[in-house]
Short mmCIF file of C-alpha atoms in Angstrom, two decimals:
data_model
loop_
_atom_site.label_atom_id
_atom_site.label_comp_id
_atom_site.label_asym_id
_atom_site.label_seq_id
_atom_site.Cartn_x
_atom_site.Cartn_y
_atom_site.Cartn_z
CA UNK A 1 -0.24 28.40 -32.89
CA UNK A 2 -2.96 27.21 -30.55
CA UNK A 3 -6.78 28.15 -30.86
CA UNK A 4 -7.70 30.18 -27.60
CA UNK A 5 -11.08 31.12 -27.28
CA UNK A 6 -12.00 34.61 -25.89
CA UNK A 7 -13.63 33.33 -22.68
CA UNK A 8 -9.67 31.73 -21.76
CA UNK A 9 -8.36 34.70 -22.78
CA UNK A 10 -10.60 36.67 -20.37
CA UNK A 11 -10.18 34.23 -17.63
CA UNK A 12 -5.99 33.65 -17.70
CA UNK A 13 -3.99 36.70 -15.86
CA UNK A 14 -2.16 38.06 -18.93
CA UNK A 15 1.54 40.09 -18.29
CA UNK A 16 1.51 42.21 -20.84
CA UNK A 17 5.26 43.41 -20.21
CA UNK A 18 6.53 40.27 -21.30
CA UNK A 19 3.53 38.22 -22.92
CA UNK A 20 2.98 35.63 -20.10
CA UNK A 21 -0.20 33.48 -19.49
CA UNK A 22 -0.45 31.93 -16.20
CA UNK A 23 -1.04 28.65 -16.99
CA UNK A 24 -1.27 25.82 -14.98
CA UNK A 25 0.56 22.36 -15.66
CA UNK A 26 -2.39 20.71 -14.44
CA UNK A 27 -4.50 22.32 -16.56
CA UNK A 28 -7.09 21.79 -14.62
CA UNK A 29 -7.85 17.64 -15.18
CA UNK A 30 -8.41 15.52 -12.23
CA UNK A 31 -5.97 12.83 -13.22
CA UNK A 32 -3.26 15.66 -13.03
CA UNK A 33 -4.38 17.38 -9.62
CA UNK A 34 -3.02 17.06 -6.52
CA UNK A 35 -4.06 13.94 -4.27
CA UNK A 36 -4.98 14.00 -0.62
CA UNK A 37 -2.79 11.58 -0.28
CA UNK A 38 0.38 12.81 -2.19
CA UNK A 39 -0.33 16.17 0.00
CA UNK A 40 -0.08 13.51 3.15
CA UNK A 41 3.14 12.51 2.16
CA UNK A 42 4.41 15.95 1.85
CA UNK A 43 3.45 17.03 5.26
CA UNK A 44 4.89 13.57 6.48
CA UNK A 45 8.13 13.99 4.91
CA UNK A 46 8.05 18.01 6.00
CA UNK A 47 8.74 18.97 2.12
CA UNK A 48 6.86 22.13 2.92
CA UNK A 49 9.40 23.27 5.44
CA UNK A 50 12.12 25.63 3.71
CA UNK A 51 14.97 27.45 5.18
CA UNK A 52 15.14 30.41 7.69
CA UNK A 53 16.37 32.86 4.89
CA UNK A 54 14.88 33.71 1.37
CA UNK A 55 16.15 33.87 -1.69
CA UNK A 56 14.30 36.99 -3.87
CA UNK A 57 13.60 34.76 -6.60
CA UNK A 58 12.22 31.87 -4.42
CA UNK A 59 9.80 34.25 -3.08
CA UNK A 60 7.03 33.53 -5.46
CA UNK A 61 6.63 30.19 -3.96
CA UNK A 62 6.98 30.87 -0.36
CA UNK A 63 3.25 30.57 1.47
CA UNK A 64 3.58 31.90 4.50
CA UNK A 65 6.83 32.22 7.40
CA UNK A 66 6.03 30.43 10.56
CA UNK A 67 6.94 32.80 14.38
CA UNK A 68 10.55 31.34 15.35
CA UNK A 69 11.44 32.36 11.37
CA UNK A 70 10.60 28.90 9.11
CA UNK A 71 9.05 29.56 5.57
CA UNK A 72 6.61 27.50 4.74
CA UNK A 73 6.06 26.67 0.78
CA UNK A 74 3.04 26.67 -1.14
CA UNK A 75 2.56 22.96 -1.99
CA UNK A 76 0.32 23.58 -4.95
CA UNK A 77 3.41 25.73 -6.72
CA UNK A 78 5.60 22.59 -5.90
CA UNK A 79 3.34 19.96 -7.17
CA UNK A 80 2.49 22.24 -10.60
CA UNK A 81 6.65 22.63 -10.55
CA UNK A 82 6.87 18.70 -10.46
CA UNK A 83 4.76 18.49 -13.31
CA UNK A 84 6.47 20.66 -15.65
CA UNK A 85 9.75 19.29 -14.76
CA UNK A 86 8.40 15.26 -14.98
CA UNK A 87 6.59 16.32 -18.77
CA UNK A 88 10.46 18.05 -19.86
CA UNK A 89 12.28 14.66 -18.63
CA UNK A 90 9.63 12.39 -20.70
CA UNK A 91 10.30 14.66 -23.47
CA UNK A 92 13.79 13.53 -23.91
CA UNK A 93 13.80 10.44 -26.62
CA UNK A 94 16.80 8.68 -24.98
CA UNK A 95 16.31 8.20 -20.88
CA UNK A 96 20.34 7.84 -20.92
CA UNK A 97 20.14 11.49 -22.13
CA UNK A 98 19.45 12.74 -19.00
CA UNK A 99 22.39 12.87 -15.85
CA UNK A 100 20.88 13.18 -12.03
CA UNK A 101 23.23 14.46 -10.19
CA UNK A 102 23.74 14.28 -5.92
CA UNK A 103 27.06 14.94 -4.33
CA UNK A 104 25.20 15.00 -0.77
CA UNK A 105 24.94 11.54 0.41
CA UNK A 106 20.65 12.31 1.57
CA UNK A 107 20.31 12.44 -2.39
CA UNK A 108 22.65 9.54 -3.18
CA UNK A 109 20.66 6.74 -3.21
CA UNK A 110 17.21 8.70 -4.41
CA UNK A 111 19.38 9.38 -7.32
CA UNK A 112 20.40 5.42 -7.66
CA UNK A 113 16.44 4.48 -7.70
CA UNK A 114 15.72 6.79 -10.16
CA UNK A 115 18.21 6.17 -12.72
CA UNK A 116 17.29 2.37 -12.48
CA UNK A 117 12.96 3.19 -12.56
CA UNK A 118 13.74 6.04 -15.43
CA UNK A 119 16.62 4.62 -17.19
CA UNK A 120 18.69 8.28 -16.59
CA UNK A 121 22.42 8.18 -16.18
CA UNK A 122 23.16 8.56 -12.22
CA UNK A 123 26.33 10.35 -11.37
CA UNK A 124 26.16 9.90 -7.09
CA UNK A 125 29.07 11.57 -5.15
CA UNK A 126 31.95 13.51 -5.99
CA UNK A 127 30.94 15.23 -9.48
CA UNK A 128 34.83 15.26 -11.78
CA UNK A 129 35.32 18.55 -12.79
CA UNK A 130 35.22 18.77 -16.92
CA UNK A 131 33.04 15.81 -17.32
CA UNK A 132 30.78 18.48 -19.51
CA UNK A 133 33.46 20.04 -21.04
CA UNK A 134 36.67 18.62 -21.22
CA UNK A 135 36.32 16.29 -24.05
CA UNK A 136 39.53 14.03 -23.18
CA UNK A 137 38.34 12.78 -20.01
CA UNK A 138 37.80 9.09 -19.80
CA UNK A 139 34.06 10.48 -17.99
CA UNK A 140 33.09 12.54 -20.69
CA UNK A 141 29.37 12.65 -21.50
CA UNK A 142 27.30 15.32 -23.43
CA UNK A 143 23.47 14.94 -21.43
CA UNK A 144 20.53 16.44 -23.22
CA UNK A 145 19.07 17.03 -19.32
CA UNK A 146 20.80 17.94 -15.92
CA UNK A 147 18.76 17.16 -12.99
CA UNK A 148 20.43 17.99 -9.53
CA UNK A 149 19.75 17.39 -5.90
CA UNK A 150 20.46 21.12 -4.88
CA UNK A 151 21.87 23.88 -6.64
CA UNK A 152 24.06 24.58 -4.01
CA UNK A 153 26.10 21.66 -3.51
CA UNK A 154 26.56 20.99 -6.98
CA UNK A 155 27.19 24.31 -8.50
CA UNK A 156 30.18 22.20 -10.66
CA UNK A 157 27.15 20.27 -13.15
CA UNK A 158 25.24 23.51 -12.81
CA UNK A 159 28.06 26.25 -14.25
CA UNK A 160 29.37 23.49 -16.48
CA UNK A 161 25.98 23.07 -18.27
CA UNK A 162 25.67 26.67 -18.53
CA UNK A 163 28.83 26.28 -21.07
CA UNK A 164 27.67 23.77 -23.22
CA UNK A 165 23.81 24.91 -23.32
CA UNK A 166 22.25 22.09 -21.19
CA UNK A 167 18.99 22.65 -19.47
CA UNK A 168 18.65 22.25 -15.70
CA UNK A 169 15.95 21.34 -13.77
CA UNK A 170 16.66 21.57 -9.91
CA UNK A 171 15.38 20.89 -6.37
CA UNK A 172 15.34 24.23 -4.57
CA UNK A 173 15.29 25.43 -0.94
CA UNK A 174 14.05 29.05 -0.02
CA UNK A 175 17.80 30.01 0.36
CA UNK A 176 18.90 28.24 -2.79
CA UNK A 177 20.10 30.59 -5.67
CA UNK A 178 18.54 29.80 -9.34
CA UNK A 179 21.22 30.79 -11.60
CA UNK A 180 22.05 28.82 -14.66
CA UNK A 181 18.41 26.66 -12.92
CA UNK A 182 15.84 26.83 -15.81
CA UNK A 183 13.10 24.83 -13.80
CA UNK A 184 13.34 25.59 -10.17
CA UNK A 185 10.95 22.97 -7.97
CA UNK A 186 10.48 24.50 -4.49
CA UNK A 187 10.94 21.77 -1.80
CA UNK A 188 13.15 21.41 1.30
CA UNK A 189 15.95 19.83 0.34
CA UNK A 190 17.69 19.17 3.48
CA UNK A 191 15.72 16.81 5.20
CA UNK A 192 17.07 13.33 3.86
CA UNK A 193 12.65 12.18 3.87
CA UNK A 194 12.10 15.02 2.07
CA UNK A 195 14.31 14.45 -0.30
CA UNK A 196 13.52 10.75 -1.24
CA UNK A 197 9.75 11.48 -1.20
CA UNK A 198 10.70 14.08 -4.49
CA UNK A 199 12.50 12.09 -6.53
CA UNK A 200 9.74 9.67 -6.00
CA UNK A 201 7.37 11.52 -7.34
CA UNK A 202 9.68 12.92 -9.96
CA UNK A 203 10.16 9.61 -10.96
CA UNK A 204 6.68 8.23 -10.68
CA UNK A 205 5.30 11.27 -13.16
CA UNK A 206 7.38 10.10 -15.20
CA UNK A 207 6.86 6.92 -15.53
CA UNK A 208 2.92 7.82 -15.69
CA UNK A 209 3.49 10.34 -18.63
CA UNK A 210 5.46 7.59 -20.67
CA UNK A 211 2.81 5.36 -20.17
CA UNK A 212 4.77 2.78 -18.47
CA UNK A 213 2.53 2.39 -14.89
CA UNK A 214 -0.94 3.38 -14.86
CA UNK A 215 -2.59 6.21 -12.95
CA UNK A 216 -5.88 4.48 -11.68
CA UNK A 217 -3.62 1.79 -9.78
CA UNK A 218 -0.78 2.93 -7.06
CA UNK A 219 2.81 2.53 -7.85
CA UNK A 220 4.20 -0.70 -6.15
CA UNK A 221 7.30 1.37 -5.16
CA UNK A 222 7.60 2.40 -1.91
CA UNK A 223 8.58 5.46 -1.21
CA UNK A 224 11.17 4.33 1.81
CA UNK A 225 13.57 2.50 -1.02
CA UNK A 226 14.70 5.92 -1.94
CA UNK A 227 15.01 7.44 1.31
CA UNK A 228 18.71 7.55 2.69
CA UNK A 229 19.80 4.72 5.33
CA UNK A 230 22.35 5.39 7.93
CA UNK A 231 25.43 2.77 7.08
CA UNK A 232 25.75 2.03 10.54
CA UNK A 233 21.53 1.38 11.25
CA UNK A 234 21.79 -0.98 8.09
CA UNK A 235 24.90 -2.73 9.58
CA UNK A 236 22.78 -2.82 12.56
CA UNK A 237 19.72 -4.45 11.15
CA UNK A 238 21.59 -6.32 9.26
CA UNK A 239 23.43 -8.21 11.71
CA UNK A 240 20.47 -8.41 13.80
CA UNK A 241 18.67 -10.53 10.35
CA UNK A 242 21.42 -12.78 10.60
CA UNK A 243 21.14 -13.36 14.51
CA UNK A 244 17.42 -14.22 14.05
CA UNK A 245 18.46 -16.67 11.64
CA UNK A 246 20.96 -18.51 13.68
CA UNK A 247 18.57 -18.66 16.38
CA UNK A 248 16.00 -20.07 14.18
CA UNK A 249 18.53 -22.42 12.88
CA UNK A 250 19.28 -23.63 16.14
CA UNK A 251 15.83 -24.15 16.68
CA UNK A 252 15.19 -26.28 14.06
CA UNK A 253 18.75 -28.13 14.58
CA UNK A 254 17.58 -29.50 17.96
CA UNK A 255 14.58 -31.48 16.14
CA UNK A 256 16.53 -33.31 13.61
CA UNK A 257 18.75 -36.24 13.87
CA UNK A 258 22.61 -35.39 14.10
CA UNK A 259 24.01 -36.59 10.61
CA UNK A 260 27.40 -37.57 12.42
CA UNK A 261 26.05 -40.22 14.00
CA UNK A 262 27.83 -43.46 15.24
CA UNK A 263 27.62 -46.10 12.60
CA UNK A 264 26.29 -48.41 14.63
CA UNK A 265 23.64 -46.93 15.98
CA UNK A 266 23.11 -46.54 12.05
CA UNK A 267 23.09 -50.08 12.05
CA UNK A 268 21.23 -50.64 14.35
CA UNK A 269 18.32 -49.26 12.68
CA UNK A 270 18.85 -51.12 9.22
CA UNK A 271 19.06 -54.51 11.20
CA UNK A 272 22.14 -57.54 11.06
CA UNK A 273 24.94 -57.12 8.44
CA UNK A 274 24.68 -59.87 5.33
CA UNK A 275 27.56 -61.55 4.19
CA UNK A 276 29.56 -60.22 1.52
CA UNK A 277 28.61 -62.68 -1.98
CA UNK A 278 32.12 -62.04 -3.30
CA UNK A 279 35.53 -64.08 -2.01
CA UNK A 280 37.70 -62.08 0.54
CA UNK A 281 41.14 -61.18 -0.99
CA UNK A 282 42.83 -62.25 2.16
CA UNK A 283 41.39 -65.93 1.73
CA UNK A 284 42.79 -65.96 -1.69
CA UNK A 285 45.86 -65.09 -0.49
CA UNK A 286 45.63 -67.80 1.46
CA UNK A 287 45.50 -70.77 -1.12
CA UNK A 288 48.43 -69.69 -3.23
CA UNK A 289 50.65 -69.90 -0.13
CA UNK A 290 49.11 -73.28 0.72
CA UNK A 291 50.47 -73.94 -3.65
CA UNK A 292 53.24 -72.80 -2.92
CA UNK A 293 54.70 -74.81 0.22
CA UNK A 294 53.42 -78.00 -2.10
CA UNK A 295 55.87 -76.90 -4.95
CA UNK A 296 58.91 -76.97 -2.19
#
């Protein structure tokens, strides 16, 4: 076991019903505390915002509940929940290992980003039944990990790894019920920002734990690649790109010479035609018809 000193033990709140030591992921190192601005980004993305109703066991992380009903979460509980659950993901040996789940399309494309920054196995939309436990399915996997967008909407990956023994780490509202969730991280996940902005910094602890990006330099990630786009604003912007372009092009078009121009203007340019060095078949024609009246 670990060496504890009597002033921790006198310090740490000790339940002695069931042995329990409130410690902290953080442990208390600056490189592990929470940033101004990773609290900015919370507020931005209204992570702290949870659900009109409570769920009893969600109450421990619950801060405060706002006059028309909101609760608001205790951000310090969800960063020191984002911890623990980043430091159980880099535990896995094999990345591949571990299956992110999202049926709702605001988790979808989080869920894509994070697979291809963490190496996990994505499984985005519609979740087959028996992919955990029916063994002659072409989609048959056994994942050392679940990680799910909300416990709610994909109750399926949830009950299924319940059969098979498969731990589950999950993005919870206040509403959201934890059963069969072993590590519950208290966020609002309804808001499609809010979303995004956690599995960016699920997937940025990560990386930071394996050693793969630094933590005295800023990710070069942005945080809007894993927020969810609206296919008809991206259809939008996209054919607005491509009307900027043909304007451009245009643009440019009306400065250069036309390709298809006459040839003689062509020729004009390069100056008078020379005479071909070699004879013209026509004039050779010519002489064997002269030969040939002589013969007659």
């Amino acid at each position: 076991g670990l060496f504890v000193s009597n002033s921790i033990w006198h310090h740490c709140p000790v339940d002695h019903r069931n042995s329990k030591i409130g410690f902290k992921m953080s442990g208390g190192l600056d490189a592990l505390a929470l940033k101004e601005e990773d609290v900015t980004k919370f507020l931005g993305c209204s992570t702290h915002l949870g659900a009109q109703n409570v769920d009893f066991q969600m109450e421990q992380y619950v801060y405060k509940r706002k006059p028309d009903g909101t609760y608001i979460f205790n951000l310090r509980k969800t960063w020191e929940k984002l911890l623990l659950a980043a430091r159980a993901i880099a535990a896995i040996e094999n990345p591949a290992d571990i299956s992110v789940i999202s049926a709702r399309p605001y988790g979808q494309r989080a869920v894509l980003k994070f697979a291809s920054a963490t190496g996990a196995t994505p499984i985005a939309g519609r979740f087959t039944p028996g992919t955990f436990t029916n063994q002659i399915q072409a989609a048959f996997r056994e994942p050392r990990l679940l990680v799910v967008t909300d416990p709610r909407t994909d109750h399926q990956p949830v009950t299924e790894a319940s059969y098979v023994n498969i731990p589950v780490i999950a993005l919870c509202n206040t509403d959201s019920p934890l059963k069969y969730v072993d590590i519950a991280i208290p966020c609002n996940n309804k808001g499609p920002q809010s979303i995004g902005l956690m599995w960016w910094l699920l997937a940025r602890e990560v990386l930071r734990l394996r050693g793969t990006i630094s933590r005295e330099h800023p990710w070069d990630v942005m945080v809007d690649l894993y927020f969810y786009r609206d296919p008809e604003e991206a259809e939008k912007e996209e054919q607005t790109a491509i009307a900027e372009k043909s304007a451009v092009k245009d643009q440019t078009d009306q400065w250069q010479p036309d390709a298809a121009a006459p040839m003689r203007n062509r020729r004009s340019l390069t100056g008078p035609r020379k005479p071909c060095p070699y004879p013209s078949p026509w004039a050779v024609s010519s002489q064997w018809v002269a030969l040939l009246l002589q013969v007659k």
